[in-house]
Structure formats: C-alpha cells, structure tokens
mmCIF file of C-alpha atoms and ligand atoms in Angstrom:
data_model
loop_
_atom_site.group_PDB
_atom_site.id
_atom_site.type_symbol
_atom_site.label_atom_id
_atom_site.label_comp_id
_atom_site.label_asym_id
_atom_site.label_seq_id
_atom_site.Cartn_x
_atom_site.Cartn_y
_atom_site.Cartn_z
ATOM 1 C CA UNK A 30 0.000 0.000 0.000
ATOM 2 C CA UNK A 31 1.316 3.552 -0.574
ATOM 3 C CA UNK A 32 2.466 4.791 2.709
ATOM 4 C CA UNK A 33 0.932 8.112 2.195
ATOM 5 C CA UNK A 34 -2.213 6.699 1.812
ATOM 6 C CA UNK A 35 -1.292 4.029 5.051
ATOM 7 C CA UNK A 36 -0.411 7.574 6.870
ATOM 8 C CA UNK A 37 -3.781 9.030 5.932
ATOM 9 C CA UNK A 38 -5.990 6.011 7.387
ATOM 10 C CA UNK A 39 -4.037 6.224 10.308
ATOM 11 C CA UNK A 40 -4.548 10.135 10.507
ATOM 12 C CA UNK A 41 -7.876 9.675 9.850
ATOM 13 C CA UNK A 42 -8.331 7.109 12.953
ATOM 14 C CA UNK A 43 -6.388 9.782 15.100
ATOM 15 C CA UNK A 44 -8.959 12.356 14.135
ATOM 16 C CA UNK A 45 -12.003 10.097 14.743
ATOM 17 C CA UNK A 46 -10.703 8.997 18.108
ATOM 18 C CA UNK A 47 -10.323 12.769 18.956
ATOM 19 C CA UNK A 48 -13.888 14.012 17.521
ATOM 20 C CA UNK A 49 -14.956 11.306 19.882
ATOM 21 C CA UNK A 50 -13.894 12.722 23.306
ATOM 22 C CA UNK A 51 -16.174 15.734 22.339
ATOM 23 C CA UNK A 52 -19.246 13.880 23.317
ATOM 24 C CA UNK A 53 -17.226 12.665 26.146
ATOM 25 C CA UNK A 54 -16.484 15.816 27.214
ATOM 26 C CA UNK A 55 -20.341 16.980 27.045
ATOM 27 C CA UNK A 56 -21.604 14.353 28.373
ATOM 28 C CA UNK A 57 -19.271 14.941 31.666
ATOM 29 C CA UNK A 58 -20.266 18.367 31.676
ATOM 30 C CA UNK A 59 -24.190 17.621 30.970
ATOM 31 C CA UNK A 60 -25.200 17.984 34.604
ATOM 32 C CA UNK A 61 -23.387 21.242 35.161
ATOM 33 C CA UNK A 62 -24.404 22.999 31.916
ATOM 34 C CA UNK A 63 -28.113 22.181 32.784
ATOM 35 C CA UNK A 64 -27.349 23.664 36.017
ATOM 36 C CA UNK A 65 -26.288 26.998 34.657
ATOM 37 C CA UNK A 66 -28.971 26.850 31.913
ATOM 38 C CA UNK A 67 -31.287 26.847 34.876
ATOM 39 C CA UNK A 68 -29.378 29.038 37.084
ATOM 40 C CA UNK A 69 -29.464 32.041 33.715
ATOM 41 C CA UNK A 70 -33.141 30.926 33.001
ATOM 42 C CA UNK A 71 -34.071 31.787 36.790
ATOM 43 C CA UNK A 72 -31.832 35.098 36.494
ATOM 44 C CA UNK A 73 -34.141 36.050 33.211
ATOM 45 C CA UNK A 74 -37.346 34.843 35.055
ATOM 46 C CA UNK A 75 -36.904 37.455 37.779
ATOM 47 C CA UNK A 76 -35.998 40.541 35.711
ATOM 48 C CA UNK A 77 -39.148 39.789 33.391
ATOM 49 C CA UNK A 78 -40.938 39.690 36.813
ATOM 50 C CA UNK A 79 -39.463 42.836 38.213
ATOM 51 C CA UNK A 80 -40.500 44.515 35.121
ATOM 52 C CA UNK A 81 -43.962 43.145 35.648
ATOM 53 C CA UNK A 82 -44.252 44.596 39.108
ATOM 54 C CA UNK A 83 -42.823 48.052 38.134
ATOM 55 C CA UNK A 84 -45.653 48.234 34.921
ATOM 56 C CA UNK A 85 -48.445 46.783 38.039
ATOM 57 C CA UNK A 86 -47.194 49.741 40.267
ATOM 58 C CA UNK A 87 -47.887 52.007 37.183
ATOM 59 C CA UNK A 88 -51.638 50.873 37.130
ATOM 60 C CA UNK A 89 -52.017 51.127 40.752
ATOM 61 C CA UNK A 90 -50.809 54.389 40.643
ATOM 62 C CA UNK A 91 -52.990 55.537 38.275
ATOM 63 C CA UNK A 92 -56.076 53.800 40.207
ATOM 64 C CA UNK A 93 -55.046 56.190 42.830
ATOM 65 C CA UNK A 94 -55.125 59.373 41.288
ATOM 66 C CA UNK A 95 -58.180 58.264 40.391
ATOM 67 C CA UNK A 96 -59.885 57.621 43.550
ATOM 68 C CA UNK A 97 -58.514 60.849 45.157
ATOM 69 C CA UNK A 98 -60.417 62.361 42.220
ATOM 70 C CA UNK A 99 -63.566 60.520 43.469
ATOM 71 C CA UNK A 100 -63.348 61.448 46.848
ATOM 72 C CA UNK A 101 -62.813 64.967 46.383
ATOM 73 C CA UNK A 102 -65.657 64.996 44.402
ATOM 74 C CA UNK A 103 -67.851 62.964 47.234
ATOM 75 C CA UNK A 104 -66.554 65.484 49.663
ATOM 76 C CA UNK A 105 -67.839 68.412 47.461
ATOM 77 C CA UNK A 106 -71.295 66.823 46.920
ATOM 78 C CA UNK A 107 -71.609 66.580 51.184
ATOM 79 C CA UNK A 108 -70.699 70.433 50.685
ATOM 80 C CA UNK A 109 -72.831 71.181 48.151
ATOM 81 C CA UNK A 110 -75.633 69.269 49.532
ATOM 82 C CA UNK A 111 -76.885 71.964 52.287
ATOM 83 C CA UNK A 112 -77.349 74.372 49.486
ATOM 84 C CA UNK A 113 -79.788 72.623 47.293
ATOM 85 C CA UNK A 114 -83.277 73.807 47.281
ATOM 86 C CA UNK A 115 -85.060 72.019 44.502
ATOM 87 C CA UNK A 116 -86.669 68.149 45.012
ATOM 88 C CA UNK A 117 -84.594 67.848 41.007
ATOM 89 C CA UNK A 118 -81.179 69.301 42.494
ATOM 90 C CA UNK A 119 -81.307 66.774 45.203
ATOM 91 C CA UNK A 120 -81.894 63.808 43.605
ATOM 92 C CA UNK A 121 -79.832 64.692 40.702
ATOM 93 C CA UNK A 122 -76.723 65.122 43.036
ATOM 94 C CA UNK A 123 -77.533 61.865 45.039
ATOM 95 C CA UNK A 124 -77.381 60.069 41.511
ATOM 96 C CA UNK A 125 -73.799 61.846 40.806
ATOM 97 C CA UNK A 126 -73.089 60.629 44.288
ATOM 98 C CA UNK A 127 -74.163 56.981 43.336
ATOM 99 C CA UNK A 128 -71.781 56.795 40.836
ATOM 100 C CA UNK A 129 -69.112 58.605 42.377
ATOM 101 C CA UNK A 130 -69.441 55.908 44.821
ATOM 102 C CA UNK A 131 -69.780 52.741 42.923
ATOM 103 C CA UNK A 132 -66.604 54.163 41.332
ATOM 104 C CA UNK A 133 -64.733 54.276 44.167
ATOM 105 C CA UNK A 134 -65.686 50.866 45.148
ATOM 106 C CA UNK A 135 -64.677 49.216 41.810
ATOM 107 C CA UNK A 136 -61.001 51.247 41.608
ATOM 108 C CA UNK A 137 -60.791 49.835 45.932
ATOM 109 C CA UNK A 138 -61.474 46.532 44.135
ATOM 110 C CA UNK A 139 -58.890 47.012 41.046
ATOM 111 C CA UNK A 140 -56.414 48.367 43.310
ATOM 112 C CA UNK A 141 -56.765 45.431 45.882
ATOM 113 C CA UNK A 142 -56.193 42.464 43.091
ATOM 114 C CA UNK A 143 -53.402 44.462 41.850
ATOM 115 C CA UNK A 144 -51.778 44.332 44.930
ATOM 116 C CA UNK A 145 -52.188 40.613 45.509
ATOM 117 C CA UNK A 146 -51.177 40.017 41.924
ATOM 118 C CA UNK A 147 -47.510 41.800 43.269
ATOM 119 C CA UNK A 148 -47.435 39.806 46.238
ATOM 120 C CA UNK A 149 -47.997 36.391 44.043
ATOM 121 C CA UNK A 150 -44.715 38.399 41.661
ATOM 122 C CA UNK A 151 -42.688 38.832 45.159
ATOM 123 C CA UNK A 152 -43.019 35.458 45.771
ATOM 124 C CA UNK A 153 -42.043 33.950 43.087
ATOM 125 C CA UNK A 154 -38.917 36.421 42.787
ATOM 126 C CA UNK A 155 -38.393 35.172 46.465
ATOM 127 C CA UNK A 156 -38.131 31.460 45.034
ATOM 128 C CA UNK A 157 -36.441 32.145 42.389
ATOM 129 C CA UNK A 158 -33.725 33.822 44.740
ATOM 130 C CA UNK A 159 -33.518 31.042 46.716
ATOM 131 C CA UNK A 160 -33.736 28.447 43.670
ATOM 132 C CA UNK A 161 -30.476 30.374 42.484
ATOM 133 C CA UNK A 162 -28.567 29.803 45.738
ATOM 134 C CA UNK A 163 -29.148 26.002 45.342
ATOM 135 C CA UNK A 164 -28.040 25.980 42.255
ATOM 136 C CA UNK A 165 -24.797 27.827 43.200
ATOM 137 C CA UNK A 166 -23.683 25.333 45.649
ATOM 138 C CA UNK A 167 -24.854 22.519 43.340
ATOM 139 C CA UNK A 168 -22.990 24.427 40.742
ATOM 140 C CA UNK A 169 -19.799 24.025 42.798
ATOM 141 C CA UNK A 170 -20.014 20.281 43.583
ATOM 142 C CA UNK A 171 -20.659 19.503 39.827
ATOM 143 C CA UNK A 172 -17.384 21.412 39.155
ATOM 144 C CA UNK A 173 -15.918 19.337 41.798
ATOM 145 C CA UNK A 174 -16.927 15.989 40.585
ATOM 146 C CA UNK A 175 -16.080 16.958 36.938
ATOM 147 C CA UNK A 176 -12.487 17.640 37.984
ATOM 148 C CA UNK A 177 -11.375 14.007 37.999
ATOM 149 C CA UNK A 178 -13.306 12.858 35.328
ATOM 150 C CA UNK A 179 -11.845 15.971 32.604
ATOM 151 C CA UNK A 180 -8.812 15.467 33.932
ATOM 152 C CA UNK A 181 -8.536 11.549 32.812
ATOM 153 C CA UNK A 182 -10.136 12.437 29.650
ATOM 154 C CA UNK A 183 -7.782 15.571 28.903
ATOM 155 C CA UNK A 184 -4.899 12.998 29.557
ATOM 156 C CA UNK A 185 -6.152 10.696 27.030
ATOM 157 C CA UNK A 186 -7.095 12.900 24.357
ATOM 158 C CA UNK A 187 -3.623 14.555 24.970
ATOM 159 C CA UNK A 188 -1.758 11.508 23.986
ATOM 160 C CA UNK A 189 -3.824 10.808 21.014
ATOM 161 C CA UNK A 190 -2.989 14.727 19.946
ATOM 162 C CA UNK A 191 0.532 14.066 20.513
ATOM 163 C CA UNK A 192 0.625 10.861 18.508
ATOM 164 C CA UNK A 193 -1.583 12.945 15.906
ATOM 165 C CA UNK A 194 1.131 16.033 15.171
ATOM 166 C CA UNK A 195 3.958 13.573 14.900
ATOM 167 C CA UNK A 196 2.586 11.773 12.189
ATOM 168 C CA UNK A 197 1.192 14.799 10.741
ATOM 169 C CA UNK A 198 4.436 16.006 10.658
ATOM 170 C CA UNK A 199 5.833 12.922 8.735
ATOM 171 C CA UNK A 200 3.039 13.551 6.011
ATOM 172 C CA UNK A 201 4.525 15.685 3.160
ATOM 173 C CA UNK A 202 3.135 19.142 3.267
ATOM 174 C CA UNK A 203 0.682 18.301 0.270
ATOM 175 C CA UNK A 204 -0.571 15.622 1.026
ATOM 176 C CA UNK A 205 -1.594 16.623 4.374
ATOM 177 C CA UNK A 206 -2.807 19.670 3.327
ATOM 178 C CA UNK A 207 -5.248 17.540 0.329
ATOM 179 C CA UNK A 208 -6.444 15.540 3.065
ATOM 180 C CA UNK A 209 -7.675 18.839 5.929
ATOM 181 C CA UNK A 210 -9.315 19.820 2.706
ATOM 182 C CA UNK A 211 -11.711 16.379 2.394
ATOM 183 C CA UNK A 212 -11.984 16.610 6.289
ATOM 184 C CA UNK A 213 -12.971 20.350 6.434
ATOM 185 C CA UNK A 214 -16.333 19.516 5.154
ATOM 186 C CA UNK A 215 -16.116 15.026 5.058
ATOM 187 C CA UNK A 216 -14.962 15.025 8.854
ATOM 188 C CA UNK A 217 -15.278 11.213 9.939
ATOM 189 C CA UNK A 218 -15.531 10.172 6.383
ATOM 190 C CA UNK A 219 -12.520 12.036 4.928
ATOM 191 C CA UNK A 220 -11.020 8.191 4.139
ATOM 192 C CA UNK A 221 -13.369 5.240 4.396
ATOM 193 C CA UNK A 222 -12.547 1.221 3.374
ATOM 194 C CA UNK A 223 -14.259 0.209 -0.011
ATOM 195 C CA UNK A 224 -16.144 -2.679 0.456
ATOM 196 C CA UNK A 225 -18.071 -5.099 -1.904
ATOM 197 C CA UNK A 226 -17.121 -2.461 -4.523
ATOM 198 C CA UNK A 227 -19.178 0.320 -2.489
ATOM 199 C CA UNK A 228 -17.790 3.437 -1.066
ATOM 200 C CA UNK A 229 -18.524 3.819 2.346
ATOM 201 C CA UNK A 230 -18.390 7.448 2.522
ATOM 202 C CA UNK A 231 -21.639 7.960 0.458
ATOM 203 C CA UNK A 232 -22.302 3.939 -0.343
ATOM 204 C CA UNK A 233 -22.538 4.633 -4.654
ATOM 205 C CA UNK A 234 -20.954 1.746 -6.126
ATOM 206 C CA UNK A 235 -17.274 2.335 -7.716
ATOM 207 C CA UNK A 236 -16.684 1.249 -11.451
ATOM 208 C CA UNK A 237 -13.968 -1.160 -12.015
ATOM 209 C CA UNK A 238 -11.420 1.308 -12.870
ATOM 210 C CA UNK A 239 -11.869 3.438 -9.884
ATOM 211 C CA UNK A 240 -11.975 0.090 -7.834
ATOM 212 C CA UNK A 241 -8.967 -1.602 -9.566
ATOM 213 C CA UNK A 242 -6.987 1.464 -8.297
ATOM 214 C CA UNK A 243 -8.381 1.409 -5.166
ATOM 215 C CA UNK A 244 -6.915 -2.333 -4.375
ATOM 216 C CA UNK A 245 -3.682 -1.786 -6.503
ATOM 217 C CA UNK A 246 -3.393 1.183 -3.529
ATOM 218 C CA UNK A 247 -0.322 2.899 -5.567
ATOM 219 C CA UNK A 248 -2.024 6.364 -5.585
ATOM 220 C CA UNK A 249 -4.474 8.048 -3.281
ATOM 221 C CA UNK A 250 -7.960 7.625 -4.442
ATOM 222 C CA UNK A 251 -10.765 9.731 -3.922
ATOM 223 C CA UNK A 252 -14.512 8.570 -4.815
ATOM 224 C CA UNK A 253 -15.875 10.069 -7.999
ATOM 225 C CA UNK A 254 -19.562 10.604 -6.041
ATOM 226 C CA UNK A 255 -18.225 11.938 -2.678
ATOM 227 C CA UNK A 256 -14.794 12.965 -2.966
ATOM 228 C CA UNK A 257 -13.581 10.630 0.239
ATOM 229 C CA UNK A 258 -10.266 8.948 0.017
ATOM 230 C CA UNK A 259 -10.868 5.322 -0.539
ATOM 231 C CA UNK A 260 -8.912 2.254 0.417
ATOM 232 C CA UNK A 261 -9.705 -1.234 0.724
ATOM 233 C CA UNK A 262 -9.241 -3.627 4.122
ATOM 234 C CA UNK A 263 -5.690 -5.937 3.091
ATOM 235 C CA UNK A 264 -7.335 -9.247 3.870
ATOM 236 C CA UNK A 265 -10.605 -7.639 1.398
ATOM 237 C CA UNK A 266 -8.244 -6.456 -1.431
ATOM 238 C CA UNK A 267 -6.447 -10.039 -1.476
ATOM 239 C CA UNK A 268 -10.058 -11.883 -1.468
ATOM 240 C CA UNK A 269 -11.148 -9.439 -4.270
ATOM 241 C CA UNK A 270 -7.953 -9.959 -6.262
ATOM 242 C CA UNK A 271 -8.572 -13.434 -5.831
ATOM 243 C CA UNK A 272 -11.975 -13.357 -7.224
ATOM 244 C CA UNK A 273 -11.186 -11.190 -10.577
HETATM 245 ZN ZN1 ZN B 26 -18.258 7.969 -2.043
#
C-alpha cells in the first residue's frame, strides 16, 4: 500500500478517536451545563418579573389618582348638599353621588387584586432567589466531581494529539494539506474502506477502474460521487484480487 495513503488512514483514525472525546467531554459536563442553563433561566425569570411589578405599580398608581379624584368629588357633593333647594337638584346630586361611589368601590377593588397580583410576583422572585442559591452550591459540587473525570479524559485525548502532530508532521506538506481539505467539510468520512465495490463514505458503487486502483493502492484515491479517500481492508483487497 502507498504509505501516504497508510499515513492518511491512520490520521484519519487519530482524528475520529479525537472528535470522539467531544461527546465525552459533554456528556461529563451535561449535569453542570443544565445547572447553569437553569441558574441564567431563573436570572431572566426574575428581571421579566421585576418589570412586571414596576408596569403593576404604574396601574395602581394611576387607580389612585383616580380615587382621590372621586373622593374629592364625594366630599364636594356633602358640601354642596346643604345648598340645594329644589326636590330635582337633590336627587340629581344623590345620583352623581351613586356613581361617584360605585366608582370608588370598583377602583378599591382594582387596586386590591393588583396588589395581591404583586405579592404572588414577590413570591415567586423570592423562590427564584432562593432556587439560584441552590443551584450555586450545586454548581460548585458539579465542578468538583467533573475535575477528575476531565482530567482523565484531557490525559487521554492529549496523547492521542501528541501521537496525531507527529505523524502529521511525517506527512509531506501536500498531502496533508489535500487531506484537511476532504476533512474540512467530510470530517469522519474524509477516508473510508471500499467494500463489496461500495464506497462507504456515500455507499454509490465504484466502477472497475476506480476500484482496480483502489486495491492496486499505488495512488491516493478519492470517490468520484463523494470525494472521500478510498482504500480497501488488506485481507478484502487479497479476497477481491482473488476473485477477478
Ligand atoms: Zn463515495
């Protein structure tokens, strides 16, 4: 087999075998990052809430105005009322009063569920306080029991790295540079075995020529369909070679 092409499989193994600590990684970190998802989600919940409470203030505050407006005007109809002569005057300020009254009672009403409405907001502002200082000190024992665990995994992928940039470094310039090409958009499948005369990059079968190259392994083959580098498995090549 060329030994470029021998490099490239192996480079290509290196690679996979580092993608693969990724989910590694994530998964070891999967309990903490739901943690601080949680922690920031709590964080947003209680701003949107504080807004909430300033904007219910607002209305209250308007409610009020309101009602002093009413009661002024109450306490000008008791004022007024000693002055009236006329069976129409009375009655027609009695009716203002009515109204002035059952206004009063429906903005004590408004005012009183907008209250309780910020109460219900102040609580649940106070648990999501205290939710956050759980999840600080669970927080800090995730990191803890992560330690270890990234630690062994750093290790190992470290190795692989190191066993990754000295071979890279044995790989002419070219060549290595042909093959980050394939992997910048292939990844995993920048070089995958041919087998039964199928790529397994994008699984199109190869035509004889392609495939006759492939086992003769001189060259570095890429698939016509997918681009991938192709080689075949020895022990496959031999059978095949066998069978033509
Ligand atoms: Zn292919």
């Amino acid at each position: 087999m060329n030994k470029h092409l021998k490099q490239l499989i192996e480079l290509s193994e290196l690679d996979k075998t580092i993608d693969g600590f990724l989910p590694e990684e994530e998964r070891i970190n999967g309990a903490l990052n739901a943690l601080l998802e949680e922690q920031n989600r709590a964080k947003r919940q209680i701003e949107e809430t504080q807004a909430l409470i300033v904007e219910n203030r607002a209305k209250i505050a308007k409610h009020e105005a309101h009602l002093a407006e009413q009661s002024s005007k109450l306490a000008q109809h008791v004022k007024k009322s000693g002055d009236l002569k006329t069976e129409r005057e009375i009655k027609a300020l009695s009716l203002e009063e009515d109204i002035a009254r059952e206004q009063v009672t429906f903005i004590n009403e408004e005012i009183a569920r907008l209250q309780n409405i910020e109460e219900d907001q102040k609580a649940r502002i106070d648990k999501l306080k205290t939710r956050i200082i759980e999840i600080e000190s669970q927080v800090g024992e995730a990191k803890k029991q992560n330690i270890d665990a990234l630690a062994a995994l750093n290790e190992k992928r470290a190795v692989i790295v190191a066993q990754k940039e000295k071979l890279a470094a044995e790989i002419p310039q070219k060549i290595f540079g042909f093959y980050a090409r394939i992997r910048r958009w292939a990844g995993d499948r920048t070089v995958v075995p041919v087998k039964k005369q199928a790529c397994y990059g994008c699984f199109m079968k190869i035509s004889d020529k392609v495939y006759s190259e492939v086992i003769a392994s001189q060259e570095i083959v890429t698939c016509p369909s997918c681009g991938c580098i192709l080689y075949v498995k020895e022990d496959e090549a031999v059978e095949d070679k066998k069978a033509a």
